[in-house]
């Protein structure tokens, strides 16, 4: 039965038909029918193609072609007369249409055939001849045959001769006649047939009655072969959908017009055939491709596109062919192009198998994968099916995929859609798309994902997958309560063995941040970026940002030759319109090497990357932190050049610890005078320069909008002048002032006090005066100046650590007792020569009602706190009802130890009556087991504490168990440490005790050897077990394993209690406690007890072995239990006598 070509339009694959429609050669001849009402009797004949029976010829009952009366007398079918005087210029000339305009006419449909005349019949599918001609087939190096090529609406057929073609298609003339001579201007056409996999499966060409055909709906690609030869080659590749056998046909043509004719005809006709029978994939092929992507961890059913393509040989490889027959050996193959989530995969087509078997992945050749985000160009045209994809990874040469596919336009659109999904915030993708000018590409849909940070994680994962780096190693945090929030801060690598990020990891991160406008600030503080310094990518400039986000050109000389650090930072700055601040503190640790030879050091390259953009107003970046980076002459040139330009609009100058000298600092401050209307922050701390108060007043006085001023660790010239004059400070509305580690004279104290008393300081919330040589009198002056209303706390954090507060200490204590303190105060590392001074401060704190936060950690006393001091601490804990956060941690260093002593355990009992304290920090106080029991009692009764930090206090497993037991009745604590450091120390202590015990046993063995020998003689040779236990390595390992298990048990209990309290605090439903074991108090065995228990179990085991050997006894029980495996518990069983009576 003939296969019908009439199918519905539903379910057909849409195609971008941007190439001309099929030619109409020979359509009229094939379509002319006989008289009205007459019908021809058809019968089924042997198919002329090895692929399908749909391409059979149509014959009458006698087996010959259609009657001559049914043939149309149309002159378009008559071959031209081959005479000497009027010979065609090509052997194909007589086969082509009479007019070149006929080439542009589309293929006639069934309806158009029926409309040509009354009584016209419709030709059967596969019988419509579109183009035909005599060709020459190259079957081997010395074997060449002439064949006849026929293109129908269903197949591309090859015949032994024209007469065989005429028998199958009566519209083809029987012969052309002969010509005695061949002119020099004759154009030749050749067809070379080759196969990429199984060309021998086609019928042998040596058979006289055979014909070979290619179903057009199986055509994968038709494209030109650019081999540099004087003829024009066309390759037609196709694949059987059922057997996956692929083959190719190469046409060599001497006339470019004929090559174009055949190319256009085959492409157009195969396009029409695929509308009826589209390219399909079997379920096994789809599963095979999915399994290959799963191996690459790139499979997602929602992002899975598969196409059949031909991987063409490059032009260089084609140009190396030695003869025409070498075209059959060119490295072109049919494979699957699969678009996954992050990569594009070229997978070899699976071998044909039966339905009952599967394809083994190990037997197939390896695939090649390319990251979608590394794509640099897509190139296809309307002439043929050629498709070129170019990929380039950083610091590598570009990889060009020479492909061909009938779905070239669809592949390009799918790739563009996949790239848009991975980089939804990129306004302009990083690859170029070269397509036919008349092809209208649909506009990519706007990103609608609800992911956080505008799909930053998705883009970062795509770059990591393309660069083959581990995404989990990159750690970052996003803060929404910082200034210029949201703030993206890069953290150190997750891998503890790696201190720095690699080049590819940093490039993946920086390129993922491009175009992303989720963050107004980006911080690389403490991250080493030196791996990108002076590193150049010589293989391309596709990663260089040539325009801003709005499309303005980045016209900076030599941008393509700069290092990757400069190029990536510039791209990050110009592609984000929301980015305002970048922090590079400590990112470059190299020191510039400037000398007098004339060659300048490149500097840190961060200044060169960003400051020219600010000068040209190509970015909105106006706050650049360079703290901790030593600047060279090159950096100073770029910084000063941008600072003198008023349009730069810098808001900050943060050059702390940059190695600035007197000259360089004066140069920068003078240049920054142009930014007097925009500068908000100045940080020049920690430099080598010495400031002269007189000259510094004239410079800093120009900036009237300063909010943050950091003059810590600043060297100044001697003199009575204050570092900053009071009249200058009274013109500012500071929020932060830092004078730490800077000598403060009396005039400076008066200037700061005057500013604190002024209303201009109402916005000040942080004042650092650490290690400034202040006395108790100076601090008391500050407290009196900052107080607006006595008894009402001012929202300000005062830092006065490491000062000489013991001098005039009574004035400070009086101010604290009179409630003149701000809401937050830090006075760490205060050295008290007399304990009563510290006790007076504690008593004053008990009366204070304004402090909310207090840090008196690392306070040094001449000896452990006395009972009077501990009692004062207890009363302060019990009576202070305003303090919410307290830090009384000690210090344990090699040269200094600061702790309150054992009396602190008594003082902590005052917390049982406290109803205001929420956060308690009590680290490095050597609380031990007794302190842990005290804290446990506090937790049972206190109902205000939410966080307790008590690490580094020599709390062992017993102490942790006591703390966890204290949480049974406590429902407010949300944080309690898991004592990881103490756990490590406890395990090490077990090993040390076992080793010391073993050493003692070994030392006593020699002394008692004679005694044991005499005892053995008296007992008749029977020796008793030595009284001293000797611990084996197995005992120690078992004890360590027991301790780990018990510690894990307590950690699980701790986590369960904290989760319970969190659910209660947030109003969430509680998680059920199935067996209630967590609520029962537990006890822990001491370290030495664990070893003795394990040793005792070893003795029981050895005794059992002795009894079994001597008396034939066997202990039966559950030896497969966990206790039996680790040797910690014996199984319950019975004794049975196995020996004889």
CSV table of N, CA and C in Angstrom, one decimal, residues 219-275:
chain,number,residue,atom,x,y,z
A,219,UNK,N,17.2,13.8,6.0
A,219,UNK,CA,18.3,14.6,5.7
A,219,UNK,C,18.6,15.5,7.0
A,220,UNK,N,19.8,15.5,7.5
A,220,UNK,CA,20.2,16.2,8.6
A,220,UNK,C,20.7,17.6,8.3
A,221,UNK,N,21.5,17.6,7.2
A,221,UNK,CA,22.1,18.9,6.8
A,221,UNK,C,22.5,18.8,5.4
A,222,UNK,N,22.5,20.0,4.7
A,222,UNK,CA,22.9,20.2,3.3
A,222,UNK,C,23.8,21.4,3.3
A,223,UNK,N,25.0,21.3,3.0
A,223,UNK,CA,25.9,22.5,3.1
A,223,UNK,C,27.0,22.4,2.1
A,224,UNK,N,27.6,23.6,1.9
A,224,UNK,CA,28.8,23.6,1.0
A,224,UNK,C,30.0,23.1,1.8
A,225,UNK,N,30.9,22.6,1.0
A,225,UNK,CA,32.2,22.1,1.5
A,225,UNK,C,33.3,23.0,1.0
A,226,UNK,N,33.8,23.8,1.9
A,226,UNK,CA,34.9,24.8,1.5
A,226,UNK,C,36.2,24.1,1.6
A,227,UNK,N,36.7,23.5,0.4
A,227,UNK,CA,38.0,22.8,0.4
A,227,UNK,C,39.0,23.5,-0.4
A,228,UNK,N,38.7,24.6,-1.0
A,228,UNK,CA,39.7,25.3,-1.7
A,228,UNK,C,40.0,24.7,-3.1
A,229,UNK,N,39.2,23.9,-3.6
A,229,UNK,CA,39.4,23.3,-4.9
A,229,UNK,C,38.7,24.0,-6.1
A,230,UNK,N,39.1,23.8,-7.3
A,230,UNK,CA,38.5,24.5,-8.4
A,230,UNK,C,37.0,24.2,-8.7
A,231,UNK,N,36.5,23.2,-8.0
A,231,UNK,CA,35.1,22.8,-8.2
A,231,UNK,C,34.3,23.1,-6.9
A,232,UNK,N,33.0,23.0,-7.0
A,232,UNK,CA,32.2,23.3,-5.9
A,232,UNK,C,31.5,22.1,-5.4
A,233,UNK,N,31.7,21.9,-4.0
A,233,UNK,CA,31.2,20.6,-3.4
A,233,UNK,C,30.1,20.9,-2.5
A,234,UNK,N,29.1,20.0,-2.5
A,234,UNK,CA,28.0,20.0,-1.6
A,234,UNK,C,27.9,18.7,-0.9
A,235,UNK,N,27.7,18.7,0.4
A,235,UNK,CA,27.5,17.5,1.1
A,235,UNK,C,26.1,17.4,1.7
A,236,UNK,N,25.5,16.2,1.5
A,236,UNK,CA,24.2,15.9,2.1
A,236,UNK,C,24.3,14.8,3.1
A,237,UNK,N,24.0,15.1,4.3
A,237,UNK,CA,24.1,14.1,5.4
A,237,UNK,C,22.7,13.7,5.9
A,238,UNK,N,22.6,12.4,6.2
A,238,UNK,CA,21.3,12.0,6.6
A,238,UNK,C,21.5,10.8,7.6
A,239,UNK,N,20.4,10.5,8.3
A,239,UNK,CA,20.5,9.4,9.3
A,239,UNK,C,19.1,8.7,9.3
A,240,UNK,N,19.2,7.4,9.4
A,240,UNK,CA,18.0,6.6,9.5
A,240,UNK,C,17.5,6.7,11.0
A,241,UNK,N,16.2,7.1,11.1
A,241,UNK,CA,15.7,7.3,12.5
A,241,UNK,C,15.6,6.0,13.3
A,242,UNK,N,15.5,4.8,12.6
A,242,UNK,CA,15.3,3.6,13.3
A,242,UNK,C,16.6,2.9,13.7
A,243,UNK,N,17.5,2.9,12.7
A,243,UNK,CA,18.8,2.2,12.9
A,243,UNK,C,19.9,3.1,13.4
A,244,UNK,N,19.7,4.4,13.3
A,244,UNK,CA,20.8,5.4,13.6
A,244,UNK,C,22.0,5.3,12.8
A,245,UNK,N,21.8,4.7,11.6
A,245,UNK,CA,22.9,4.6,10.6
A,245,UNK,C,23.0,5.9,9.8
A,246,UNK,N,24.1,6.6,9.8
A,246,UNK,CA,24.2,7.8,9.2
A,246,UNK,C,25.1,7.7,7.9
A,247,UNK,N,24.8,8.5,6.9
A,247,UNK,CA,25.6,8.4,5.7
A,247,UNK,C,25.7,9.8,5.1
A,248,UNK,N,26.5,10.0,4.1
A,248,UNK,CA,26.6,11.3,3.5
A,248,UNK,C,26.8,11.2,2.0
A,249,UNK,N,26.5,12.2,1.3
A,249,UNK,CA,26.7,12.2,-0.2
A,249,UNK,C,27.3,13.6,-0.5
A,250,UNK,N,28.4,13.5,-1.2
A,250,UNK,CA,29.2,14.7,-1.6
A,250,UNK,C,29.0,14.9,-3.1
A,251,UNK,N,28.5,16.1,-3.5
A,251,UNK,CA,28.4,16.4,-4.9
A,251,UNK,C,29.5,17.4,-5.2
A,252,UNK,N,30.2,17.1,-6.3
A,252,UNK,CA,31.3,18.0,-6.8
A,252,UNK,C,30.8,18.6,-8.1
A,253,UNK,N,30.7,19.9,-8.2
A,253,UNK,CA,30.1,20.6,-9.3
A,253,UNK,C,31.1,21.6,-9.8
A,254,UNK,N,31.1,21.6,-11.2
A,254,UNK,CA,32.0,22.6,-11.8
A,254,UNK,C,31.5,23.9,-12.0
A,255,UNK,N,30.2,24.1,-11.9
A,255,UNK,CA,29.5,25.4,-12.2
A,255,UNK,C,28.9,25.9,-10.9
A,256,UNK,N,29.2,27.1,-10.5
A,256,UNK,CA,28.6,27.6,-9.2
A,256,UNK,C,27.1,27.7,-9.3
A,257,UNK,N,26.6,28.0,-10.5
A,257,UNK,CA,25.1,28.2,-10.6
A,257,UNK,C,24.4,26.8,-10.4
A,258,UNK,N,25.0,25.8,-11.0
A,258,UNK,CA,24.4,24.5,-10.8
A,258,UNK,C,24.6,24.0,-9.4
A,259,UNK,N,25.7,24.3,-8.7
A,259,UNK,CA,25.9,24.0,-7.3
A,259,UNK,C,24.8,24.7,-6.5
A,260,UNK,N,24.5,25.9,-6.8
A,260,UNK,CA,23.5,26.7,-6.1
A,260,UNK,C,22.1,26.1,-6.3
A,261,UNK,N,21.9,25.6,-7.6
A,261,UNK,CA,20.6,25.0,-7.9
A,261,UNK,C,20.4,23.8,-7.2
A,262,UNK,N,21.4,22.9,-7.2
A,262,UNK,CA,21.2,21.6,-6.4
A,262,UNK,C,21.1,21.9,-4.9
A,263,UNK,N,21.9,22.8,-4.4
A,263,UNK,CA,21.8,23.1,-3.0
A,263,UNK,C,20.5,23.6,-2.6
A,264,UNK,N,20.0,24.5,-3.3
A,264,UNK,CA,18.7,25.1,-3.0
A,264,UNK,C,17.5,24.1,-3.2
A,265,UNK,N,17.6,23.3,-4.2
A,265,UNK,CA,16.6,22.3,-4.5
A,265,UNK,C,16.5,21.3,-3.3
A,266,UNK,N,17.7,20.7,-3.0
A,266,UNK,CA,17.7,19.7,-1.9
A,266,UNK,C,17.3,20.3,-0.6
A,267,UNK,N,17.8,21.5,-0.2
A,267,UNK,CA,17.4,22.0,1.0
A,267,UNK,C,15.9,22.3,1.1
A,268,UNK,N,15.4,22.9,0.0
A,268,UNK,CA,14.0,23.3,0.0
A,268,UNK,C,13.1,22.1,0.0
A,269,UNK,N,13.4,21.0,-0.8
A,269,UNK,CA,12.6,19.8,-0.8
A,269,UNK,C,12.6,19.1,0.5
A,270,UNK,N,13.8,19.0,1.1
A,270,UNK,CA,13.9,18.3,2.4
A,270,UNK,C,13.1,19.1,3.5
A,271,UNK,N,13.1,20.4,3.4
A,271,UNK,CA,12.3,21.2,4.3
A,271,UNK,C,10.9,20.9,4.2
A,272,UNK,N,10.4,20.7,3.0
A,272,UNK,CA,9.0,20.4,2.7
A,272,UNK,C,8.7,19.0,3.2
A,273,UNK,N,9.6,18.1,3.0
A,273,UNK,CA,9.4,16.7,3.4
A,273,UNK,C,9.3,16.6,4.9
A,274,UNK,N,10.1,17.4,5.6
A,274,UNK,CA,10.1,17.4,7.1
A,274,UNK,C,8.8,18.0,7.7
A,275,UNK,N,8.1,18.8,6.9
A,275,UNK,CA,6.8,19.3,7.4
A,275,UNK,C,5.8,18.2,7.5
